[in-house]
């Protein structure tokens, strides 16, 4: 299991090297989570794609994502840091849009590390009073993040600015809601009032990927998750993800993963 033991349901802290060790699909494929997640990159570098917009990250970068935010990241070599999955009761006090913090000063770097290490220590301690302590630690972290968000917005460091980025963000929001329904890029483009070619062009400009790549990436992550973490039959996985048949799903999965769904499940 990637999770650390936790007395408070919903809070998880996963070292990034363990997350990356689970396979490239666990980090690079587009996905979202039902809870807010904070990535704290202490060392290393790579690219992170948030709502169809790709930017580089380096050491001492923090990326905060509200629930349901489509994203993925790749690494250029080894990275160190944490993925912090925050409890749902913290959401009302969190920034409501994605936030990418480039912490250049030592003080905020140390503050964020302190908050995460304090929570991790309580998770590992597992004492009777840990749940109360975690509630307060999470509260302090949300206050810290809100303050950092205010400073970042003052500097106009938001993740969406150009018309192309706004379109890519709108596309991934729709994609996250409806990717299981079997829609193609043309359907999403029609809903957004643009042509498929224009949507694809904007996605390439903002993320380096075609609109279809983002769609197939999201489907692939969900397929891997269902195959690796549930006992759902392959046919049911195909139906859940909107594929016309299990044979078509198997061909699409093999083309992306280099193995059949059954082979992937045995190795997961």
Coordinates of C-alpha atoms in Angstrom, one line a residue, residues 23-263:
X23 CA 4.6 3.1 -12.4
X24 CA 4.6 6.0 -14.8
X25 CA 0.8 5.8 -15.0
X26 CA 0.5 6.8 -11.4
X27 CA 2.1 10.1 -12.0
X28 CA 2.2 11.0 -15.7
X29 CA -1.3 9.9 -16.9
X30 CA -4.0 12.5 -16.5
X31 CA -6.1 11.9 -13.3
X32 CA -8.0 13.6 -10.6
X33 CA -8.7 12.9 -6.9
X34 CA -11.9 13.3 -4.9
X35 CA -9.9 15.3 -2.3
X36 CA -7.5 18.2 -2.5
X37 CA -3.9 17.2 -3.0
X38 CA -0.7 19.2 -2.4
X39 CA 2.5 18.2 -4.1
X40 CA 5.6 19.4 -2.4
X41 CA 8.7 19.0 -4.6
X42 CA 11.8 19.3 -2.4
X43 CA 14.3 18.1 -4.9
X44 CA 14.3 17.3 -8.6
X45 CA 12.5 18.8 -11.6
X46 CA 10.1 18.0 -14.4
X47 CA 6.8 19.2 -15.8
X48 CA 3.3 19.3 -14.3
X49 CA 0.2 19.5 -16.4
X50 CA -2.8 21.1 -14.6
X51 CA -6.1 21.5 -16.4
X52 CA -4.4 21.1 -19.8
X53 CA -1.7 23.6 -19.0
X54 CA 1.9 22.4 -18.7
X55 CA 4.6 24.2 -16.7
X56 CA 8.0 23.3 -15.4
X57 CA 8.6 22.7 -11.7
X58 CA 11.8 22.5 -9.8
X59 CA 13.1 22.2 -6.2
X60 CA 10.9 23.9 -3.6
X61 CA 7.8 24.1 -5.8
X62 CA 4.4 23.3 -4.3
X63 CA 1.4 22.6 -6.4
X64 CA -2.1 22.7 -4.7
X65 CA -5.0 21.1 -6.6
X66 CA -8.7 21.3 -5.5
X67 CA -10.7 18.1 -5.7
X68 CA -11.6 17.0 -9.2
X69 CA -8.6 18.9 -10.9
X70 CA -7.3 16.9 -13.8
X71 CA -3.5 16.7 -13.7
X72 CA -0.3 14.7 -14.1
X73 CA 3.4 15.2 -13.7
X74 CA 6.6 13.8 -15.1
X75 CA 10.1 13.7 -13.6
X76 CA 13.5 14.4 -15.1
X77 CA 15.4 11.9 -12.9
X78 CA 14.8 11.4 -9.2
X79 CA 12.4 13.6 -7.2
X80 CA 12.0 14.0 -3.5
X81 CA 9.1 15.4 -1.6
X82 CA 5.5 14.4 -0.6
X83 CA 2.0 14.1 -2.0
X84 CA -0.4 15.3 0.7
X85 CA -4.0 14.2 0.3
X86 CA -6.0 16.5 2.5
X87 CA -9.2 15.6 4.3
X88 CA -12.5 16.8 2.9
X89 CA -13.4 18.9 6.0
X90 CA -10.4 21.1 5.1
X91 CA -11.8 22.0 1.7
X92 CA -13.9 25.1 2.7
X93 CA -10.8 26.8 4.0
X94 CA -8.6 26.0 1.0
X95 CA -7.9 28.1 -2.2
X96 CA -10.6 27.1 -4.7
X97 CA -8.4 27.2 -7.8
X98 CA -5.1 25.4 -8.6
X99 CA -2.0 27.1 -7.1
X100 CA 1.6 26.7 -8.2
X101 CA 4.0 28.2 -5.6
X102 CA 7.7 28.6 -6.4
X103 CA 9.1 29.1 -2.9
X104 CA 12.5 30.9 -3.5
X105 CA 13.0 32.0 0.1
X106 CA 14.2 29.7 2.9
X107 CA 11.6 30.7 5.4
X108 CA 8.5 29.6 3.5
X109 CA 10.3 26.4 2.4
X110 CA 11.0 25.6 6.0
X111 CA 7.5 26.4 7.1
X112 CA 5.8 24.1 4.6
X113 CA 8.2 21.3 5.4
X114 CA 7.5 21.8 9.1
X115 CA 3.7 21.5 8.6
X116 CA 4.0 18.3 6.5
X117 CA 6.5 16.7 8.9
X118 CA 4.3 17.5 11.9
X119 CA 1.4 15.8 10.2
X120 CA 3.5 12.8 9.2
X121 CA 4.8 12.4 12.7
X122 CA 1.2 12.3 14.1
X123 CA 0.2 9.8 11.4
X124 CA 3.0 7.5 12.4
X125 CA 2.5 8.0 16.1
X126 CA -1.2 6.9 15.9
X127 CA -1.9 7.9 19.6
X128 CA -5.3 8.5 21.0
X129 CA -4.8 12.2 20.7
X130 CA -3.4 12.2 17.2
X131 CA -6.7 12.8 15.5
X132 CA -7.1 16.1 17.5
X133 CA -3.6 17.1 16.8
X134 CA -4.0 16.3 13.0
X135 CA -7.1 18.5 12.9
X136 CA -5.1 21.4 14.2
X137 CA -2.1 20.7 12.0
X138 CA -4.3 20.6 8.9
X139 CA -5.9 23.8 9.9
X140 CA -2.5 25.5 10.2
X141 CA -1.5 24.2 6.8
X142 CA -4.7 25.5 5.2
X143 CA -4.1 29.0 6.7
X144 CA -0.5 28.9 5.5
X145 CA -1.7 27.9 2.0
X146 CA -4.3 30.6 1.9
X147 CA -1.8 33.3 2.8
X148 CA 0.6 32.0 0.1
X149 CA -2.2 32.0 -2.4
X150 CA -3.0 35.7 -1.6
X151 CA 0.6 36.6 -2.2
X152 CA 0.8 34.6 -5.4
X153 CA -2.5 36.2 -6.8
X154 CA -1.1 39.6 -5.9
X155 CA 1.9 38.8 -8.1
X156 CA -0.5 37.5 -10.8
X157 CA 0.9 34.0 -10.7
X158 CA -2.4 32.2 -11.6
X159 CA -2.5 29.1 -13.8
X160 CA -4.9 30.4 -16.4
X161 CA -4.4 33.6 -18.4
X162 CA -4.4 33.4 -22.2
X163 CA -7.5 32.5 -24.2
X164 CA -5.9 29.2 -25.3
X165 CA -5.2 28.3 -21.7
X166 CA -8.8 29.2 -20.7
X167 CA -10.1 26.9 -23.4
X168 CA -7.8 24.0 -22.4
X169 CA -8.9 24.4 -18.8
X170 CA -12.6 24.4 -19.8
X171 CA -11.9 21.3 -21.9
X172 CA -10.3 19.3 -19.1
X173 CA -13.1 20.3 -16.7
X174 CA -15.6 18.9 -19.1
X175 CA -13.4 15.9 -19.8
X176 CA -13.2 15.2 -16.1
X177 CA -17.0 15.1 -15.8
X178 CA -17.8 13.1 -18.8
X179 CA -14.8 11.0 -19.8
X180 CA -16.7 7.8 -18.9
X181 CA -19.5 8.5 -21.3
X182 CA -17.8 7.5 -24.6
X183 CA -17.6 11.1 -26.0
X184 CA -14.9 12.0 -28.6
X185 CA -13.0 15.2 -29.1
X186 CA -15.6 16.5 -31.6
X187 CA -18.3 16.2 -28.9
X188 CA -16.3 18.2 -26.4
X189 CA -15.4 20.8 -29.0
X190 CA -19.0 21.2 -30.0
X191 CA -20.0 21.7 -26.3
X192 CA -17.3 24.4 -26.1
X193 CA -18.4 26.1 -29.3
X194 CA -15.1 25.6 -31.2
X195 CA -13.9 23.3 -33.9
X196 CA -12.0 20.1 -33.0
X197 CA -9.0 21.5 -34.9
X198 CA -8.9 24.7 -32.8
X199 CA -9.3 22.7 -29.6
X200 CA -6.5 20.4 -30.5
X201 CA -4.3 23.3 -31.5
X202 CA -4.9 25.1 -28.2
X203 CA -4.1 21.9 -26.2
X204 CA -0.9 21.4 -28.1
X205 CA 0.1 25.0 -27.4
X206 CA -0.7 24.8 -23.7
X207 CA 0.4 21.2 -22.8
X208 CA 2.3 19.8 -25.8
X209 CA -0.5 17.2 -26.2
X210 CA -3.4 16.9 -28.6
X211 CA -6.9 17.0 -27.2
X212 CA -7.3 13.3 -28.0
X213 CA -4.1 12.5 -26.0
X214 CA -5.5 14.2 -22.9
X215 CA -8.7 12.2 -23.3
X216 CA -7.0 8.8 -23.9
X217 CA -4.6 9.6 -21.0
X218 CA -7.5 10.1 -18.6
X219 CA -9.2 6.9 -19.7
X220 CA -5.9 5.0 -19.4
X221 CA -5.3 6.1 -15.8
X222 CA -8.8 5.2 -14.8
X223 CA -8.5 1.8 -16.5
X224 CA -5.2 1.2 -14.6
X225 CA -6.8 2.2 -11.3
X226 CA -9.8 -0.1 -11.8
X227 CA -7.7 -3.0 -12.9
X228 CA -5.1 -2.6 -10.2
X229 CA -7.3 -1.6 -7.2
X230 CA -10.6 -3.5 -7.8
X231 CA -11.8 -6.9 -8.8
X232 CA -14.1 -5.5 -11.5
X233 CA -14.1 -7.8 -14.6
X234 CA -12.3 -6.5 -17.7
X235 CA -15.7 -6.4 -19.5
X236 CA -17.2 -4.3 -16.7
X237 CA -14.2 -1.9 -16.8
X238 CA -14.6 -1.4 -20.5
X239 CA -18.3 -0.7 -20.1
X240 CA -17.6 1.7 -17.2
X241 CA -15.2 3.7 -19.3
X242 CA -17.6 4.0 -22.3
X243 CA -15.9 1.5 -24.7
X244 CA -18.1 -0.2 -27.3
X245 CA -16.7 -3.6 -26.5
X246 CA -14.2 -5.3 -24.3
X247 CA -12.2 -6.3 -27.4
X248 CA -11.9 -2.6 -28.4
X249 CA -10.9 -1.7 -24.9
X250 CA -8.2 -4.4 -24.8
X251 CA -6.8 -3.2 -28.1
X252 CA -6.7 0.4 -26.9
X253 CA -5.2 -0.6 -23.5
X254 CA -2.5 -2.8 -25.1
X255 CA -1.5 0.1 -27.5
X256 CA -0.9 2.4 -24.5
X257 CA 0.5 0.0 -21.9
X258 CA 2.2 -2.7 -24.1
X259 CA 0.2 -5.4 -22.4
X260 CA -3.4 -6.6 -22.1
X261 CA -5.6 -5.6 -19.2
X262 CA -5.4 -9.1 -17.7
X263 CA -1.6 -9.0 -17.9

